[in-house]
CSV table of C-alpha atoms in Angstrom, one decimal:
chain,number,residue,atom,x,y,z
Z,1,MET,CA,-13.2,14.9,27.7
Z,2,PRO,CA,-9.9,14.3,25.9
Z,3,ASP,CA,-8.1,17.3,24.5
Z,4,TRP,CA,-7.9,17.4,20.7
Z,5,PHE,CA,-5.2,19.0,18.5
Z,6,TYR,CA,-5.6,19.8,14.9
Z,7,THR,CA,-3.7,21.3,11.9
Z,8,ASP,CA,-4.9,24.4,10.2
Z,9,ALA,CA,-4.7,25.3,6.5
Z,10,LEU,CA,-1.0,26.1,6.8
Z,11,ALA,CA,-0.3,22.7,8.5
Z,12,ASN,CA,0.4,24.4,11.9
Z,13,GLN,CA,-0.7,22.6,15.0
Z,14,GLN,CA,-3.5,24.1,16.9
Z,15,GLY,CA,-5.3,23.2,20.2
Z,16,PRO,CA,-6.1,21.8,22.6
Z,17,VAL,CA,-9.9,22.0,22.1
Z,18,ASP,CA,-12.7,19.8,23.3
Z,19,GLU,CA,-14.8,17.5,21.1
Z,20,SER,CA,-17.7,20.0,20.7
Z,21,THR,CA,-15.3,22.7,19.6
Z,22,LEU,CA,-13.7,20.4,17.1
Z,23,LEU,CA,-17.1,19.7,15.5
Z,24,ASP,CA,-17.8,23.4,15.4
Z,25,LEU,CA,-14.5,24.0,13.6
Z,26,GLY,CA,-15.6,21.5,11.1
Z,27,ARG,CA,-19.0,23.2,10.6
Z,28,ALA,CA,-17.3,26.5,10.2
Z,29,GLY,CA,-15.1,25.2,7.4
Z,30,ILE,CA,-11.8,25.6,9.4
Z,31,LEU,CA,-11.5,21.8,9.5
Z,32,LYS,CA,-11.8,19.9,6.2
Z,33,ALA,CA,-12.3,16.2,5.7
Z,34,ARG,CA,-8.5,15.8,5.1
Z,35,SER,CA,-7.4,18.0,8.1
Z,36,LEU,CA,-5.3,16.0,10.6
Z,37,VAL,CA,-6.4,15.7,14.2
Z,38,TRP,CA,-4.9,13.9,17.2
Z,39,ARG,CA,-5.7,13.2,20.9
Z,40,GLU,CA,-3.9,11.2,23.6
Z,41,GLY,CA,-4.4,7.5,23.0
Z,42,LEU,CA,-4.2,7.6,19.2
Z,43,GLU,CA,-1.0,6.2,17.5
Z,44,GLY,CA,-0.7,9.1,15.2
Z,45,TRP,CA,-2.5,12.0,13.4
Z,46,ILE,CA,-5.5,10.9,11.4
Z,47,PRO,CA,-7.9,12.7,9.0
Z,48,PHE,CA,-10.8,14.5,10.6
Z,49,ARG,CA,-13.3,12.5,8.6
Z,50,ASN,CA,-12.1,9.3,10.3
Z,51,VAL,CA,-13.3,10.5,13.8
Z,52,ALA,CA,-16.2,12.8,12.8
Z,53,SER,CA,-18.8,10.0,12.9
Z,54,GLU,CA,-17.8,9.1,16.4
Z,55,LEU,CA,-17.8,12.7,17.6
Z,56,TYR,CA,-21.3,13.4,16.1
Z,57,THR,CA,-22.6,10.2,17.8
Z,58,LEU,CA,-21.2,11.4,21.2
Z,59,ARG,CA,-22.8,14.8,20.7
Z,60,LYS,CA,-26.2,13.2,19.8
Z,61,SER,CA,-26.0,11.0,22.9
Z,62,ALA,CA,-25.2,14.0,25.1
Z,63,GLU,CA,-28.2,15.9,23.7
Z,64,LEU,CA,-30.5,13.0,24.3
Z,65,ASP,CA,-29.3,12.6,27.9
Z,66,SER,CA,-29.7,16.3,28.5
Z,67,ALA,CA,-33.3,16.2,27.2
Z,68,ALA,CA,-34.1,13.2,29.4
Z,69,ALA,CA,-32.7,15.0,32.4
Z,70,ASP,CA,-34.9,18.0,31.8
Z,71,ARG,CA,-37.9,15.8,31.7
Z,72,SER,CA,-36.7,13.8,34.7
Z,73,ALA,CA,-37.0,10.7,32.5
Z,74,PRO,CA,-34.8,7.6,32.7
Z,75,GLN,CA,-31.6,7.9,30.7
Z,76,SER,CA,-32.2,6.9,27.1
Z,77,GLU,CA,-30.4,4.1,25.3
Z,78,ALA,CA,-27.4,4.9,23.2
Z,79,PRO,CA,-28.4,6.5,19.9
Z,80,PRO,CA,-27.5,4.8,16.6
Z,81,ARG,CA,-24.2,5.7,15.0
Z,82,VAL,CA,-24.4,9.0,13.1
Z,83,GLU,CA,-23.1,8.4,9.6
Z,84,ILE,CA,-21.2,11.2,7.9
Z,85,GLY,CA,-20.5,12.4,4.4
Z,86,VAL,CA,-18.2,14.9,2.7
Z,87,CYS,CA,-19.5,17.9,0.7
Z,88,ALA,CA,-18.3,17.7,-2.9
Z,89,PHE,CA,-18.2,21.5,-3.0
Z,90,SER,CA,-16.4,22.4,0.2
Z,91,GLU,CA,-14.8,19.1,1.4
Z,92,GLN,CA,-16.5,19.8,4.8
Z,93,VAL,CA,-17.8,16.9,6.9
Z,94,TYR,CA,-21.6,16.8,7.7
Z,95,PRO,CA,-24.0,14.2,9.1
Z,96,ALA,CA,-25.2,12.2,6.1
Z,97,GLY,CA,-28.8,13.2,6.8
Z,98,GLU,CA,-28.0,16.9,6.2
Z,99,LEU,CA,-26.3,16.4,2.8
Z,100,LEU,CA,-28.2,17.1,-0.3
Z,101,PRO,CA,-27.8,14.6,-3.2
Z,102,TYR,CA,-26.9,15.9,-6.6
Z,103,GLY,CA,-26.4,12.9,-9.0
Z,104,GLU,CA,-23.7,10.9,-7.3
Z,105,ALA,CA,-22.4,13.9,-5.4
Z,106,LEU,CA,-23.4,15.2,-2.0
Z,107,VAL,CA,-23.6,18.9,-1.2
Z,108,GLY,CA,-23.6,20.4,2.3
Z,109,PRO,CA,-26.7,22.5,3.4
Z,110,ASP,CA,-24.5,25.6,3.8
Z,111,HIS,CA,-23.3,25.4,0.2
Z,112,LYS,CA,-26.3,24.5,-1.8
Z,113,ASP,CA,-26.9,28.1,-3.0
Z,114,ASN,CA,-23.3,28.5,-4.1
Z,115,PHE,CA,-23.3,25.1,-5.7
Z,116,VAL,CA,-26.5,25.9,-7.7
Z,117,ARG,CA,-25.1,29.4,-8.6
Z,118,ARG,CA,-21.9,27.9,-10.0
Z,119,LEU,CA,-24.0,25.5,-12.1
Z,120,MET,CA,-26.2,28.4,-13.4
Z,121,GLU,CA,-23.1,30.4,-14.3
Z,122,GLY,CA,-22.0,27.7,-16.6
Z,123,ALA,CA,-19.1,26.3,-14.7
Z,124,ALA,CA,-18.1,23.2,-16.5
Z,125,GLU,CA,-16.1,21.5,-13.8
Z,126,GLU,CA,-17.0,18.0,-12.8
Z,127,ILE,CA,-18.0,17.6,-9.2
Z,128,SER,CA,-18.1,14.2,-7.6
Z,129,ASP,CA,-18.8,12.7,-4.2
Z,130,ALA,CA,-15.9,13.6,-2.0
Z,131,THR,CA,-16.8,11.2,0.9
Z,132,GLU,CA,-14.2,8.7,-0.2
Z,133,GLN,CA,-11.8,11.2,-1.6
Z,134,GLY,CA,-9.2,13.4,0.1
Z,135,MET,CA,-6.1,11.2,-0.3
Z,136,GLY,CA,-3.5,11.9,-2.9
Z,137,TYR,CA,-2.5,8.6,-4.4
Z,138,VAL,CA,1.1,8.0,-5.5
Z,139,GLY,CA,1.6,7.3,-9.2
Z,140,PHE,CA,3.1,4.3,-10.8
Z,141,TRP,CA,6.5,5.8,-11.7
Z,142,TRP,CA,7.0,7.3,-8.3
Z,143,ARG,CA,6.3,3.8,-6.8
Z,144,CYS,CA,8.9,2.3,-9.2
Z,145,LEU,CA,11.4,4.8,-7.9
Z,146,SER,CA,10.6,4.0,-4.3
Z,147,SER,CA,11.0,0.2,-5.0
Z,148,LEU,CA,14.4,0.9,-6.6
Z,149,LEU,CA,15.5,2.9,-3.5
Z,150,ASP,CA,14.3,0.1,-1.2
Z,151,TYR,CA,16.3,-2.4,-3.3
Z,152,LEU,CA,19.4,-0.3,-2.8
Z,153,VAL,CA,18.8,0.0,0.9
Z,154,LYS,CA,18.4,-3.7,1.3
Z,155,LEU,CA,21.2,-4.7,-1.0
Z,156,LEU,CA,24.2,-4.5,1.5
Z,157,PRO,CA,22.4,-6.2,4.5
Z,158,SER,CA,21.1,-9.0,2.2
Z,159,TRP,CA,24.5,-9.4,0.7
Z,160,LEU,CA,26.0,-10.0,4.1
Z,161,PHE,CA,24.0,-13.2,4.5
Z,162,TRP,CA,25.6,-14.5,1.3
Z,163,VAL,CA,29.2,-14.0,2.4
Z,164,PRO,CA,29.5,-17.5,3.9
Z,165,TYR,CA,28.3,-19.0,0.6
Z,166,TYR,CA,30.8,-17.0,-1.5
Z,167,ILE,CA,33.6,-18.1,0.8
Z,168,ALA,CA,32.5,-21.7,0.5
Z,169,THR,CA,32.3,-21.5,-3.3
Z,170,MET,CA,35.8,-20.0,-3.5
Z,171,SER,CA,37.1,-22.8,-1.2
Z,172,SER,CA,35.5,-25.5,-3.3
Z,173,THR,CA,37.5,-24.3,-6.4
Z,174,ILE,CA,40.7,-24.6,-4.5
Z,175,LYS,CA,40.5,-27.7,-2.3
Z,176,PRO,CA,39.7,-30.3,-5.1
Z,177,MET,CA,42.7,-29.1,-7.0
Z,178,SER,CA,45.0,-29.7,-4.0
Z,179,ASP,CA,43.5,-33.2,-3.3
Z,180,PRO,CA,41.6,-34.4,-6.4
Z,181,GLU,CA,41.2,-38.0,-5.2
Z,182,SER,CA,39.6,-37.0,-1.9
Z,183,LEU,CA,35.9,-37.8,-2.5
Z,184,GLU,CA,35.1,-37.3,1.2
Z,185,GLY,CA,36.5,-33.8,1.0
Z,186,ILE,CA,34.4,-32.9,-2.1
Z,187,THR,CA,31.3,-34.3,-0.4
Z,188,GLY,CA,31.9,-32.3,2.7
Z,189,MET,CA,32.5,-29.1,0.8
Z,190,THR,CA,29.3,-29.7,-1.2
Z,191,LEU,CA,27.4,-30.0,2.1
Z,192,VAL,CA,28.9,-26.8,3.3
Z,193,MET,CA,27.9,-25.0,0.1
Z,194,ALA,CA,24.3,-26.2,0.4
Z,195,VAL,CA,24.1,-25.1,4.1
Z,196,THR,CA,25.6,-21.6,3.4
Z,197,TYR,CA,23.3,-21.2,0.3
Z,198,GLY,CA,20.3,-22.0,2.6
Z,199,ILE,CA,21.6,-19.4,5.1
Z,200,GLY,CA,21.8,-16.8,2.3
Z,201,VAL,CA,18.3,-17.5,1.1
Z,202,LEU,CA,16.7,-17.7,4.5
Z,203,GLY,CA,18.7,-14.7,5.9
Z,204,SER,CA,17.7,-12.4,2.9
Z,205,LEU,CA,14.1,-13.5,3.2
Z,206,LEU,CA,13.9,-12.9,6.9
Z,207,PHE,CA,15.5,-9.5,6.5
Z,208,SER,CA,13.1,-8.5,3.8
Z,209,VAL,CA,10.0,-9.4,5.8
Z,210,ALA,CA,11.4,-7.8,9.0
Z,211,TYR,CA,12.3,-4.6,7.2
Z,212,GLU,CA,9.0,-4.1,5.3
Z,213,THR,CA,6.7,-5.3,8.1
Z,214,TRP,CA,8.4,-3.2,10.8
Z,215,MET,CA,8.9,-0.1,8.7
Z,216,VAL,CA,5.4,0.0,7.4
Z,217,GLY,CA,3.9,-0.9,10.8
Z,218,ARG,CA,6.0,1.6,12.7
Z,219,TYR,CA,6.5,4.5,10.3
Z,220,GLN,CA,3.8,3.8,7.7
Z,221,ALA,CA,6.5,3.6,5.0
Z,222,THR,CA,9.8,2.0,4.0
Z,223,LEU,CA,12.8,4.1,3.5
Z,224,GLY,CA,12.2,4.3,-0.2
Z,225,LYS,CA,8.7,5.6,0.3
Z,226,ILE,CA,9.9,8.1,3.0
Z,227,MET,CA,12.4,9.5,0.5
Z,228,ILE,CA,9.6,10.2,-2.1
Z,229,GLY,CA,7.2,11.5,0.6
Z,230,ALA,CA,4.7,8.6,0.5
Z,231,LYS,CA,3.1,6.3,3.1
Z,232,VAL,CA,1.0,3.1,3.2
Z,233,VAL,CA,-2.4,3.4,4.8
Z,234,ASN,CA,-5.7,1.6,5.1
Z,235,PRO,CA,-8.5,2.6,2.7
Z,236,ASP,CA,-9.8,5.1,5.3
Z,237,GLY,CA,-6.4,6.7,5.7
Z,238,THR,CA,-5.5,5.1,9.1
Z,239,ARG,CA,-2.3,3.4,10.1
Z,240,LEU,CA,-1.7,-0.3,9.2
Z,241,THR,CA,-1.3,-2.8,12.0
Z,242,TYR,CA,1.8,-5.0,12.0
Z,243,LYS,CA,-0.4,-7.9,11.0
Z,244,ARG,CA,-1.7,-6.0,7.9
Z,245,ALA,CA,1.8,-4.9,7.0
Z,246,PHE,CA,2.9,-8.6,7.1
Z,247,VAL,CA,0.0,-9.6,4.9
Z,248,ARG,CA,1.0,-6.9,2.5
Z,249,TRP,CA,4.5,-8.3,2.3
Z,250,LEU,CA,3.2,-11.8,1.7
Z,251,ALA,CA,1.2,-10.5,-1.3
Z,252,LYS,CA,4.0,-8.2,-2.5
Z,253,LYS,CA,6.8,-10.7,-2.5
Z,254,PRO,CA,5.9,-14.5,-2.5
Z,255,LEU,CA,2.5,-14.1,-4.3
Z,256,ASN,CA,3.7,-11.5,-6.8
Z,257,TYR,CA,6.9,-13.4,-7.6
Z,258,LEU,CA,5.0,-16.7,-8.1
Z,259,ILE,CA,2.6,-15.0,-10.5
Z,260,LEU,CA,5.4,-13.1,-12.3
Z,261,TRP,CA,8.0,-15.8,-12.7
Z,262,GLY,CA,5.9,-19.0,-12.6
Z,263,PRO,CA,4.2,-18.9,-16.1
Z,264,SER,CA,7.2,-17.2,-17.8
Z,265,THR,CA,9.7,-19.8,-16.3
Z,266,LEU,CA,7.5,-22.7,-17.5
Z,267,GLY,CA,7.2,-21.1,-20.9
Z,268,PHE,CA,11.0,-20.6,-21.1
Z,269,ALA,CA,11.6,-24.2,-20.0
Z,270,LEU,CA,9.2,-25.4,-22.8
Z,271,VAL,CA,11.1,-23.4,-25.4
Z,272,ILE,CA,14.4,-24.8,-24.3
Z,273,GLY,CA,12.9,-28.3,-24.4
Z,274,VAL,CA,11.7,-27.8,-28.0
Z,275,MET,CA,15.1,-26.3,-29.0
Z,276,VAL,CA,17.0,-29.3,-27.5
Z,277,GLY,CA,14.7,-31.7,-29.3
Z,278,MET,CA,15.3,-29.9,-32.6
Z,279,GLY,CA,19.0,-29.9,-32.1
Z,280,GLU,CA,19.1,-33.6,-31.8
Z,281,ASN,CA,17.1,-34.0,-35.0
Z,282,PRO,CA,19.5,-34.0,-38.0
Z,283,GLY,CA,16.7,-33.2,-40.4
Z,284,VAL,CA,16.1,-29.7,-38.9
Z,285,ASN,CA,17.8,-26.9,-40.8
Z,286,GLU,CA,19.5,-23.9,-39.2
Z,287,ALA,CA,16.8,-21.4,-40.4
Z,288,SER,CA,14.0,-23.4,-38.7
Z,289,PHE,CA,16.1,-23.6,-35.5
Z,290,VAL,CA,16.7,-19.9,-35.4
Z,291,LEU,CA,13.0,-19.2,-36.2
Z,292,THR,CA,11.9,-21.4,-33.3
Z,293,MET,CA,14.4,-19.8,-31.0
Z,294,MET,CA,13.1,-16.3,-31.9
Z,295,SER,CA,9.5,-17.4,-31.5
Z,296,GLY,CA,10.3,-18.9,-28.1
Z,297,LEU,CA,12.0,-15.7,-26.9
Z,298,PHE,CA,8.9,-13.7,-28.1
Z,299,VAL,CA,6.6,-16.0,-26.2
Z,300,TYR,CA,8.7,-15.7,-23.0
Z,301,ALA,CA,8.8,-11.9,-23.2
Z,302,ALA,CA,5.1,-11.7,-23.8
Z,303,LEU,CA,4.4,-13.9,-20.8
Z,304,LEU,CA,6.7,-11.9,-18.7
Z,305,LEU,CA,5.0,-8.6,-19.8
Z,306,LEU,CA,1.6,-10.0,-19.2
Z,307,CYS,CA,2.4,-11.4,-15.8
Z,308,SER,CA,4.0,-8.1,-14.8
Z,309,GLY,CA,0.6,-6.6,-15.0
Z,310,ILE,CA,0.4,-7.2,-11.2
Z,311,TYR,CA,2.6,-4.1,-11.0
Z,312,TRP,CA,1.7,-1.9,-13.9
Z,313,MET,CA,-2.0,-2.2,-13.2
Z,314,ALA,CA,-1.3,0.6,-10.7
Z,315,ALA,CA,-0.8,3.0,-13.6
Z,316,PHE,CA,-4.4,2.6,-14.7
Z,317,ASP,CA,-6.2,2.1,-11.4
Z,318,PRO,CA,-8.0,5.2,-10.0
Z,319,GLU,CA,-6.5,4.6,-6.6
Z,320,LYS,CA,-3.1,3.5,-8.0
Z,321,ARG,CA,-3.3,0.0,-6.5
Z,322,ALA,CA,-1.1,-2.8,-7.5
Z,323,LEU,CA,-2.1,-6.4,-6.9
Z,324,HIS,CA,-0.7,-6.6,-3.4
Z,325,ASP,CA,-2.6,-3.4,-2.5
Z,326,ARG,CA,-5.8,-5.1,-3.6
Z,327,VAL,CA,-5.0,-8.3,-1.7
Z,328,ALA,CA,-4.0,-6.5,1.5
Z,329,ALA,CA,-6.6,-3.6,1.1
Z,330,THR,CA,-4.0,-0.9,1.4
Z,331,ARG,CA,-3.3,2.4,-0.4
Z,332,VAL,CA,0.0,4.3,-1.1
Z,333,VAL,CA,-0.7,8.0,-0.6
Z,334,LYS,CA,1.2,11.3,-0.4
Z,335,LYS,CA,2.1,12.4,3.1
């Protein structure tokens, strides 16, 4: 049996203990659903509720095998997986069959009397099913701060990819002045500017995807999230794979930018087109032109605000998910 380690209420590491002892600690209330556990072979510490079902299933299988051995009967087939739930009163993990339903909540058998007593005493607190709870989600403004910090972290490395383009641009403003009749020189410089511009775009893009995919896959957080004490996890609290981290980047950058800037850019282009048409019409007075311009700017701002809902939806979502969290099925939680 593998040795398990766990964290106590003061976040101190304890152990090693075997699987049976780990379950007994859960039944005794020492381990809660959110308590972290680890054994050799796991990539990192995970919540106890994520392994409780597997451990209860192994215990059930051992009990059946022991009973079969006592009867000298053939070894029984593997039992079905033991589903678990979390007590809304104590946050302890129990096999689902032992939990007592109360509305949408589930209450452990060891706490039903205390639960009923609290209700009879008139406690007005709202108790809900804690099976899917236990993770503290990071709020909208904290996520804005982490995004700003990540932007500052990536600013200098991304800028380095643009240095060749800046040099080419400065050279293009000097060379035509020294030889204004050299069409070949101008064409060559234009090609250099196009190539260096492509290097800047591609380099910045590759750095962005490498930075976010590797940091989230390796450390569960970018530097910005590490600074605010947050991490990116799966819905069950486990670590993301590198593949999932890459999918999250695809949703966070290309998809989000397309949704954010696509409609607003088209709206802005339409406004500019209307204004150009009005400017070429001598019958349009200045007041109408200004009114059209102000209306166009309002439409552009409204489209930009509406499309930015892919980000500010996190402020109203119970699990603080932005669009890319929904697409990639991830959560940003407190460490």
